[in-house]
mmCIF file of C-alpha atoms in Angstrom:
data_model
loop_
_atom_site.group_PDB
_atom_site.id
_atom_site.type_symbol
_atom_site.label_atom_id
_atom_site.label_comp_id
_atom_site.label_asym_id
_atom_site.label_seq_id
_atom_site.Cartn_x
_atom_site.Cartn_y
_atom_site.Cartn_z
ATOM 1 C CA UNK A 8 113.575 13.471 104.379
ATOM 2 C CA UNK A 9 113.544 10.132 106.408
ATOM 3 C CA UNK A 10 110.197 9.239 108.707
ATOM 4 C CA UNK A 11 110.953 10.432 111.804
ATOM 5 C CA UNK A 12 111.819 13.775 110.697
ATOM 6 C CA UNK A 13 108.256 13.838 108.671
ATOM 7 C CA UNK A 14 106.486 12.657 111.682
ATOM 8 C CA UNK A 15 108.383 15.586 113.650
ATOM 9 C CA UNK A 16 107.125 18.559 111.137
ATOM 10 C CA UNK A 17 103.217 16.709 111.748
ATOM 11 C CA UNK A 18 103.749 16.495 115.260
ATOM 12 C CA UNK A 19 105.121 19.922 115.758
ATOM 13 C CA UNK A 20 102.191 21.749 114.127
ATOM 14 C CA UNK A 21 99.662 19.621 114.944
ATOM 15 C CA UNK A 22 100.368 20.356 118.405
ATOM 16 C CA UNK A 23 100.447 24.471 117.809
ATOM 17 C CA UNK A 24 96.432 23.523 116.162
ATOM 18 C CA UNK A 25 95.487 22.022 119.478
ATOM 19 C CA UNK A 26 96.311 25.186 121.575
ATOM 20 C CA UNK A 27 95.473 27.907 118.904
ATOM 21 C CA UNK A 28 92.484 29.276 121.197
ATOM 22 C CA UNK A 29 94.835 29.811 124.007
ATOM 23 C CA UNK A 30 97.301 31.273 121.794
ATOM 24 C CA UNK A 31 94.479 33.414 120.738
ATOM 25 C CA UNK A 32 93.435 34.485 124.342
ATOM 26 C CA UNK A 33 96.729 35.694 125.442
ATOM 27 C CA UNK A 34 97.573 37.585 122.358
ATOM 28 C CA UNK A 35 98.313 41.334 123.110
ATOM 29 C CA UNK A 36 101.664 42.552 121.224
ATOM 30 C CA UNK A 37 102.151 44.358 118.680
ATOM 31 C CA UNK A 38 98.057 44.769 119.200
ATOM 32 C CA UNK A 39 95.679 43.026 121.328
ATOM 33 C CA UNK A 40 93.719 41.377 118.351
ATOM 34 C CA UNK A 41 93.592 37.307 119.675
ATOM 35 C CA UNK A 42 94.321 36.024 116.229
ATOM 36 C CA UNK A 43 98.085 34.694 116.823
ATOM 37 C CA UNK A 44 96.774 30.822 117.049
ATOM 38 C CA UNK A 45 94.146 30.881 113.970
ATOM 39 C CA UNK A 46 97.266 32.300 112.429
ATOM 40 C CA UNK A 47 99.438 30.282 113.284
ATOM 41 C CA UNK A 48 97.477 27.490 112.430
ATOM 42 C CA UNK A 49 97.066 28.716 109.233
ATOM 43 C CA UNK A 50 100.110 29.872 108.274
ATOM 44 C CA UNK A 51 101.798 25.807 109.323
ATOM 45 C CA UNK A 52 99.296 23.570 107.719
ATOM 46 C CA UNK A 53 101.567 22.691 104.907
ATOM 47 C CA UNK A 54 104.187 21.686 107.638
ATOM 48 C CA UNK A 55 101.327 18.421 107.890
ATOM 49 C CA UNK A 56 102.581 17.391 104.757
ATOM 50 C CA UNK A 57 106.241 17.225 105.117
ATOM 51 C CA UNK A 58 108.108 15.085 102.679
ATOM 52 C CA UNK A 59 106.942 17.273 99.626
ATOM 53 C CA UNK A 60 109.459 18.475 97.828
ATOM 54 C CA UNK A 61 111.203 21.858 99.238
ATOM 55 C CA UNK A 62 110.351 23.801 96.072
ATOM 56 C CA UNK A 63 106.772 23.188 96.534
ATOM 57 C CA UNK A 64 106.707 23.297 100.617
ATOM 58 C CA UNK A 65 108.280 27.213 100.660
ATOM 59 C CA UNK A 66 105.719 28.132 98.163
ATOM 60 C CA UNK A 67 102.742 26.706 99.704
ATOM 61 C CA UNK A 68 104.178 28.178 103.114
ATOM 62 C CA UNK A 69 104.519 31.347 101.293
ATOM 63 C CA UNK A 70 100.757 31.692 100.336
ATOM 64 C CA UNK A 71 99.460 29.945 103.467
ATOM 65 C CA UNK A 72 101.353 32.699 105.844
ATOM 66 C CA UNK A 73 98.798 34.970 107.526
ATOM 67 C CA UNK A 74 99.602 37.711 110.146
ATOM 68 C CA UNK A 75 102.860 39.015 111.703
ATOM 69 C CA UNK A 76 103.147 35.827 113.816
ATOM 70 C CA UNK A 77 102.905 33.234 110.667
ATOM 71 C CA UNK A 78 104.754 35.332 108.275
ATOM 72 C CA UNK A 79 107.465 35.348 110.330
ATOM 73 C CA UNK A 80 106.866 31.591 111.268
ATOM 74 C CA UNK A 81 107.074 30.965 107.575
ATOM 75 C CA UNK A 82 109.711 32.238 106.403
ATOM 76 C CA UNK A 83 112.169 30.664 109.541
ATOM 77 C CA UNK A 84 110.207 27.343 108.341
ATOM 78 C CA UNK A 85 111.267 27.988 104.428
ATOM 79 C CA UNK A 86 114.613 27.412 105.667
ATOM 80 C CA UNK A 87 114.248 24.793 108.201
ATOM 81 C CA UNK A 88 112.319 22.770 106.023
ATOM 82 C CA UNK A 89 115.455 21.737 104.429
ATOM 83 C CA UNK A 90 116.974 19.989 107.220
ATOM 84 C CA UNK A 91 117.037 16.176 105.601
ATOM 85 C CA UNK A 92 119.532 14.913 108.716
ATOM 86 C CA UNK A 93 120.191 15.091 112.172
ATOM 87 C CA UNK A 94 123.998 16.418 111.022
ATOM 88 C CA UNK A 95 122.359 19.391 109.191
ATOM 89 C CA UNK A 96 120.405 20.969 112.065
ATOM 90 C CA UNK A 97 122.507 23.623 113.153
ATOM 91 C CA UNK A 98 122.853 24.847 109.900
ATOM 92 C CA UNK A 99 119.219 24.811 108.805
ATOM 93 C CA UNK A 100 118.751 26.811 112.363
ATOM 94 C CA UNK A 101 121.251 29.777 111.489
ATOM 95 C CA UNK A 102 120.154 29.792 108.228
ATOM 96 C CA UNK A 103 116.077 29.927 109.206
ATOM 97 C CA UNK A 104 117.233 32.480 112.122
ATOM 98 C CA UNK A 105 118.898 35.238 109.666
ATOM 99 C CA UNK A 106 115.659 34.955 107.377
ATOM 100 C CA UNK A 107 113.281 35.314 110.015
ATOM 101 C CA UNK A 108 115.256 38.359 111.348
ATOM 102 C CA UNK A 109 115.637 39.666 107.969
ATOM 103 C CA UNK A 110 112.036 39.690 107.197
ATOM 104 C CA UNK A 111 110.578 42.112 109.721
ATOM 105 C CA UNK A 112 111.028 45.678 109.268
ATOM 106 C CA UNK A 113 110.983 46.154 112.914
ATOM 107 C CA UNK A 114 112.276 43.270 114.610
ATOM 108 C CA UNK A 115 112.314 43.228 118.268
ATOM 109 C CA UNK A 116 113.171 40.618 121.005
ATOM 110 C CA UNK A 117 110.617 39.251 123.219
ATOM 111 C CA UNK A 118 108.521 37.458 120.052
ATOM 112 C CA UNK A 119 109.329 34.398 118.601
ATOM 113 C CA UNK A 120 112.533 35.595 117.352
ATOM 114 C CA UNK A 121 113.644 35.319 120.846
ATOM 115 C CA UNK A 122 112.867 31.978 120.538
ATOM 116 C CA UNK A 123 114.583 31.333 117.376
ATOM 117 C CA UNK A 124 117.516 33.055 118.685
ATOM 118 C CA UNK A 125 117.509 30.640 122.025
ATOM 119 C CA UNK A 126 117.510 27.276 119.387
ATOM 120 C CA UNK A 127 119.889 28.457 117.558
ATOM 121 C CA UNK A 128 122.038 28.911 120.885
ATOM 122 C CA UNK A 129 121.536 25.425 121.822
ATOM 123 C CA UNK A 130 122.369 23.753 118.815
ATOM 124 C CA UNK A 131 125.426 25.966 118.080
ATOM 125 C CA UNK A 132 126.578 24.411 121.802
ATOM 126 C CA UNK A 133 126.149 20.955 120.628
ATOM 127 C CA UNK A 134 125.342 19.199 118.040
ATOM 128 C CA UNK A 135 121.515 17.281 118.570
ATOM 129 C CA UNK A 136 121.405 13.439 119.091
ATOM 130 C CA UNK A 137 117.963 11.789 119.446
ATOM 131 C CA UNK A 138 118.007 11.101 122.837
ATOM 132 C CA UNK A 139 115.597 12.127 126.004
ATOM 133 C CA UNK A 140 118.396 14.048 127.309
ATOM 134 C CA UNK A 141 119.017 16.381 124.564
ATOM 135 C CA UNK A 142 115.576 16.850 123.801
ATOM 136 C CA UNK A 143 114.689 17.669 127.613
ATOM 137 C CA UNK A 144 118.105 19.924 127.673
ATOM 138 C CA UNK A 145 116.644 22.030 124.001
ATOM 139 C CA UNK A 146 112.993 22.623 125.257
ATOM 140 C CA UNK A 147 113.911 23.815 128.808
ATOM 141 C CA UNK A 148 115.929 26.195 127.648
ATOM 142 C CA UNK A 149 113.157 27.551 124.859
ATOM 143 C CA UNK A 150 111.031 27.728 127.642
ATOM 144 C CA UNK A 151 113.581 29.791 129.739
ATOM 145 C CA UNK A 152 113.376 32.172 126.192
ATOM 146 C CA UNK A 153 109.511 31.982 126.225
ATOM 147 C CA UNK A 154 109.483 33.305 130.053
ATOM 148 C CA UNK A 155 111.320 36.072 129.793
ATOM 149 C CA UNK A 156 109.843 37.609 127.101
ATOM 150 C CA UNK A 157 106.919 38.930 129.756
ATOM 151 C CA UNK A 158 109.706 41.285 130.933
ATOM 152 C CA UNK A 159 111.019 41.869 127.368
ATOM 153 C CA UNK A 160 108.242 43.809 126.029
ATOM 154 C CA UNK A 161 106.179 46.678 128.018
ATOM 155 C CA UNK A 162 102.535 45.528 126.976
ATOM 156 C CA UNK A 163 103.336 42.136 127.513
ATOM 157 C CA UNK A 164 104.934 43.212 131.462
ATOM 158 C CA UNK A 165 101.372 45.286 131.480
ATOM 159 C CA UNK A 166 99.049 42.322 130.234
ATOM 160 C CA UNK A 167 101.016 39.621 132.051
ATOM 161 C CA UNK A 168 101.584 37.112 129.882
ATOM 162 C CA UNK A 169 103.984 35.582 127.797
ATOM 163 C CA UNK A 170 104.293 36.419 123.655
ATOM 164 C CA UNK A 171 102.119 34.267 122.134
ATOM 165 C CA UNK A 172 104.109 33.961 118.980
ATOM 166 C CA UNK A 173 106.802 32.680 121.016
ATOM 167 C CA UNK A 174 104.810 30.080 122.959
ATOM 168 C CA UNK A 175 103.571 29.252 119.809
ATOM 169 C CA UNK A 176 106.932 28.113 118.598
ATOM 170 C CA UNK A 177 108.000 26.290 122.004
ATOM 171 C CA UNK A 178 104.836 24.858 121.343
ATOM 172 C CA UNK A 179 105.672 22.983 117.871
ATOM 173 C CA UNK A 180 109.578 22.629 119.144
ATOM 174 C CA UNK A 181 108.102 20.585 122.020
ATOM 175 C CA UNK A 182 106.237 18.418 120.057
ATOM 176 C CA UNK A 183 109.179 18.619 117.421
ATOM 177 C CA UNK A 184 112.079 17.218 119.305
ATOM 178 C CA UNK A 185 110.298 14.711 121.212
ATOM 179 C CA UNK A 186 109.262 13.025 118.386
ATOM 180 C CA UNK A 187 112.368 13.043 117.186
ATOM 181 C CA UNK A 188 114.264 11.571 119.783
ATOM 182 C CA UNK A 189 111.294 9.358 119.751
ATOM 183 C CA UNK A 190 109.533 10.383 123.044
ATOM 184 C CA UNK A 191 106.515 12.182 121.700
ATOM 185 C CA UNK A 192 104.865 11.190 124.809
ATOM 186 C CA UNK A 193 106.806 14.001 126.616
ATOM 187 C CA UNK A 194 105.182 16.635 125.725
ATOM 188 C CA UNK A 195 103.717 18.778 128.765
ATOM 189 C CA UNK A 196 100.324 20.637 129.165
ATOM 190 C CA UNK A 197 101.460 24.171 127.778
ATOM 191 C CA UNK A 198 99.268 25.207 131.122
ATOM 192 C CA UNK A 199 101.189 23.406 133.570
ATOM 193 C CA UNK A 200 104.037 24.997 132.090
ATOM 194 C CA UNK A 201 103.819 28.265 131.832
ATOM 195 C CA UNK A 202 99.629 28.862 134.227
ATOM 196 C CA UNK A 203 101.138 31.983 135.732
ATOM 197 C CA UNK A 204 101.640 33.881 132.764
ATOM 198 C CA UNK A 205 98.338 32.721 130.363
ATOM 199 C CA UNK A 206 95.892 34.762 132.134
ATOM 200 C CA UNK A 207 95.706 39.018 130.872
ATOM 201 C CA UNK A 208 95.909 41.106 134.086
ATOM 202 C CA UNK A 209 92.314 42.560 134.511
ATOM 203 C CA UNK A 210 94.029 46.143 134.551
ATOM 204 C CA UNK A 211 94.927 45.563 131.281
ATOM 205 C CA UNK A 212 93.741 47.847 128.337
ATOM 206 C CA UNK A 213 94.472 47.890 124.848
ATOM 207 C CA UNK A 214 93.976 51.424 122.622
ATOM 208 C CA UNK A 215 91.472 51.112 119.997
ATOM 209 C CA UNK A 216 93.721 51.069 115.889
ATOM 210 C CA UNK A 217 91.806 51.787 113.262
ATOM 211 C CA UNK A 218 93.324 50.901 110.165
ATOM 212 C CA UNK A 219 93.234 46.968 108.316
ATOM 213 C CA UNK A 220 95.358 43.866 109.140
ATOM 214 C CA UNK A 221 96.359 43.043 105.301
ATOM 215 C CA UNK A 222 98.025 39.909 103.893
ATOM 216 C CA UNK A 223 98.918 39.411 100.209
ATOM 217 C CA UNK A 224 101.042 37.824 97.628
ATOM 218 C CA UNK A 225 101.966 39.711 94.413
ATOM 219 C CA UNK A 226 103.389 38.098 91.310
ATOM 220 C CA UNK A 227 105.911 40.251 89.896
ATOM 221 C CA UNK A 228 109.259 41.063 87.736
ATOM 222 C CA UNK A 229 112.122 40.414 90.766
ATOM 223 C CA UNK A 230 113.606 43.845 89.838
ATOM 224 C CA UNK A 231 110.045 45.064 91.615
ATOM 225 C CA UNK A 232 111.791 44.363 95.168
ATOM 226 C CA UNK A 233 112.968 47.976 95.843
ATOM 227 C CA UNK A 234 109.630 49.622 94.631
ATOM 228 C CA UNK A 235 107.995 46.615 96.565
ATOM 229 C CA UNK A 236 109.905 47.098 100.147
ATOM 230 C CA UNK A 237 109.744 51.283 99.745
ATOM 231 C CA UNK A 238 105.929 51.062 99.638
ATOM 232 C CA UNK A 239 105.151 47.776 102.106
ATOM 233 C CA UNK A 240 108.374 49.438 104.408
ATOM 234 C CA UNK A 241 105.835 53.021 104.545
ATOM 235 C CA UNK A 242 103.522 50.814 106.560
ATOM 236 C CA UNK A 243 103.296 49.191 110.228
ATOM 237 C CA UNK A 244 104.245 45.987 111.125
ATOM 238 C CA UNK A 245 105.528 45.264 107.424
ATOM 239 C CA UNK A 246 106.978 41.891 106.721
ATOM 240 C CA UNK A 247 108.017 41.822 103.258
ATOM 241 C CA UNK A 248 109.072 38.012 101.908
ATOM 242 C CA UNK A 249 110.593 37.430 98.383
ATOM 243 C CA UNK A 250 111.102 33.833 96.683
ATOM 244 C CA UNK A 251 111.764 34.633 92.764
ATOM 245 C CA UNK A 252 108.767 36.405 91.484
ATOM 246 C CA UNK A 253 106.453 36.442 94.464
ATOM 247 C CA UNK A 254 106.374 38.361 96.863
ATOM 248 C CA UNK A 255 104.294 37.826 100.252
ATOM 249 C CA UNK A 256 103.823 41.052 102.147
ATOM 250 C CA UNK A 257 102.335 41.278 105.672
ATOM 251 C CA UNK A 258 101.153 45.206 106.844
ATOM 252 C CA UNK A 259 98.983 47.630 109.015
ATOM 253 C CA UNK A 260 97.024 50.415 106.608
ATOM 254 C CA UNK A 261 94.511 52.778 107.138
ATOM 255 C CA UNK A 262 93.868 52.445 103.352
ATOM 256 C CA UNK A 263 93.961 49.220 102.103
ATOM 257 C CA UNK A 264 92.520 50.291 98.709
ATOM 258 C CA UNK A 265 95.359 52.771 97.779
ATOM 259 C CA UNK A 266 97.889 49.920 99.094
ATOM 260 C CA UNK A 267 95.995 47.443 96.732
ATOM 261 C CA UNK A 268 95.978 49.309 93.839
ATOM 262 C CA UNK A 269 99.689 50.595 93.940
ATOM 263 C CA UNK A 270 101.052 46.728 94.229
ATOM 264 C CA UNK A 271 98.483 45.910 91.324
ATOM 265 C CA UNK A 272 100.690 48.779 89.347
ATOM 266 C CA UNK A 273 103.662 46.618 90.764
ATOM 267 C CA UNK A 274 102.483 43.121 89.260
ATOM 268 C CA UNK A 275 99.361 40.841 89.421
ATOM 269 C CA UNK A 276 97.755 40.386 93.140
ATOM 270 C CA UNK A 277 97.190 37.131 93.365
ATOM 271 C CA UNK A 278 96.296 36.799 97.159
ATOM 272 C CA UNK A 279 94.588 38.898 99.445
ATOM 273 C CA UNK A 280 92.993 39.050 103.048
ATOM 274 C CA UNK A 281 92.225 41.814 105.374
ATOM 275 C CA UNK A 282 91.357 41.949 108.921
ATOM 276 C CA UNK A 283 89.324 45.249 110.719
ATOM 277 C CA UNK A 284 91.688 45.905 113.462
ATOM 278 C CA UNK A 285 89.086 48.221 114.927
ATOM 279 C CA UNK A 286 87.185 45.456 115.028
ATOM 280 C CA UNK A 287 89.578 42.494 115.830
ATOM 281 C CA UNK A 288 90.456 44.430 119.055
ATOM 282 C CA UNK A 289 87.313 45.416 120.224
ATOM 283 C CA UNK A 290 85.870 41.775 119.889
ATOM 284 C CA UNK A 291 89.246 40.687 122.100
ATOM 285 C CA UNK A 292 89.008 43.265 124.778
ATOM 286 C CA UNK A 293 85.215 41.719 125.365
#
């Protein structure tokens, strides 16, 4: 991977850390639980060390990946990681669309597969030089994707706002393709972009979910995968990534404990975090 493409992974997420908290405030679909940013965040780091080798990169995305927003995040970036040349773009985008797509049990336009969808659109148009133009003509039109998804989704129409997993990823394609066609400078306050839709409509009200926000990785035999999908598939929101013999699952439970201890019976849990939705949204809707 040559400089300027390294310097384009840093810039990209590096720029999604900065805005995390308003990422966070206008986070309302699927739940209104403000963690899409810290998530985000999260789930990207590794992206600051681009230039590691792809083996290693999709693994440590794999175990960094936290919510729906950076699971999904992740595994479009275990693809697009691989793009070593302007020539291969187009192909790294299809190929980092299909997986996102593929990993959501429940995937639904007006989220950042909207977005995804939109890049891959461009780039299938015409090929990517590193020029202003190109770069101004491939972020106008993600933002065209990031502005519509207010009308895409009900509870986003409701709240207001845009999808914050979607800005998110405008957010680091900014910053991305700038750099690239060597014009970080370019980059636009995401609030002069987008400052009537990043403010929740006052009328807007969230229902109280009890249940747990869960996020782990299990270590097991491959041939685990049906087993593995049947019992993460049972749950909301499931996101259910494989690379060999780990698996990084992504789910909604009311009973995290029974979830835990049939993967255990599955293969070693190596990973695990949980979230209290109840109390995720309630601490939001203050």
């Amino acid at each position: 991977m040559d400089d300027r493409l390294k310097q384009s992974f840093i810039a990209g997420v590096e720029r999604v850390a900065a805005w995390a908290d308003l990422l966070d405030a206008i986070n309302v679909f699927p739940i209104a639980d403000g963690d899409t940013g810290r998530n985000l965040s999260i789930s990207l780091s590794p992206l600051r060390f681009a230039g590691e080798t792809q083996e290693k990169m999709v693994r440590q995305l794999l175990l960094a990946a936290r919510g729906n927003s950076g699971n999904i995040a992740s595994r479009f970036f275990s693809a697009f990681y691989t793009v070593d040349a302007l020539s291969g773009l187009k192909q790294a985008v299809q190929e980092s669309n299909a997986r996102a797509w593929n990993a959501v049990s429940n995937p639904r336009l007006g989220t950042m597969l909207s977005v995804f969808d939109a890049l891959e659109d461009m780039l299938c148009r015409q090929d990517f030089t590193a020029d202003r133009q190109n770069a101004d003509r491939i972020v106008s039109h993600l933002e065209q994707a990031v502005r519509e998804t207010r009308d895409q989704l009900p509870k986003l129409k409701s709240a207001g706002v845009v999808d914050a997993g979607a800005l998110g990823m405008y957010i680091f394609f900014e910053g991305f393709f700038y750099t690239l066609a060597g014009y970080g400078q370019a980059c636009r306050p995401v609030t002069d972009v987008f400052g009537d839709s990043l403010k929740i409509a006052p009328t807007f009200q969230e229902i109280s979910e009890a249940g747990y926000c869960v996020d782990f990785v299990v270590k097991a035999d491959p041939r685990s995968s049906d087993d593995m999908t049947r019992l993460a598939g049972s749950q909301e929101s499931a996101i259910i990534i494989q690379e060999g013999d780990l698996f990084k699952i992504h789910l909604h439970t009311d009973n995290r404990d029974k979830i835990k201890s049939q993967m255990a019976a599955l293969g070693a849990v190596i990973n695990w975090e949980d979230d209290n939705l109840s109390e995720q949204i309630s601490d939001f809707m203050h």
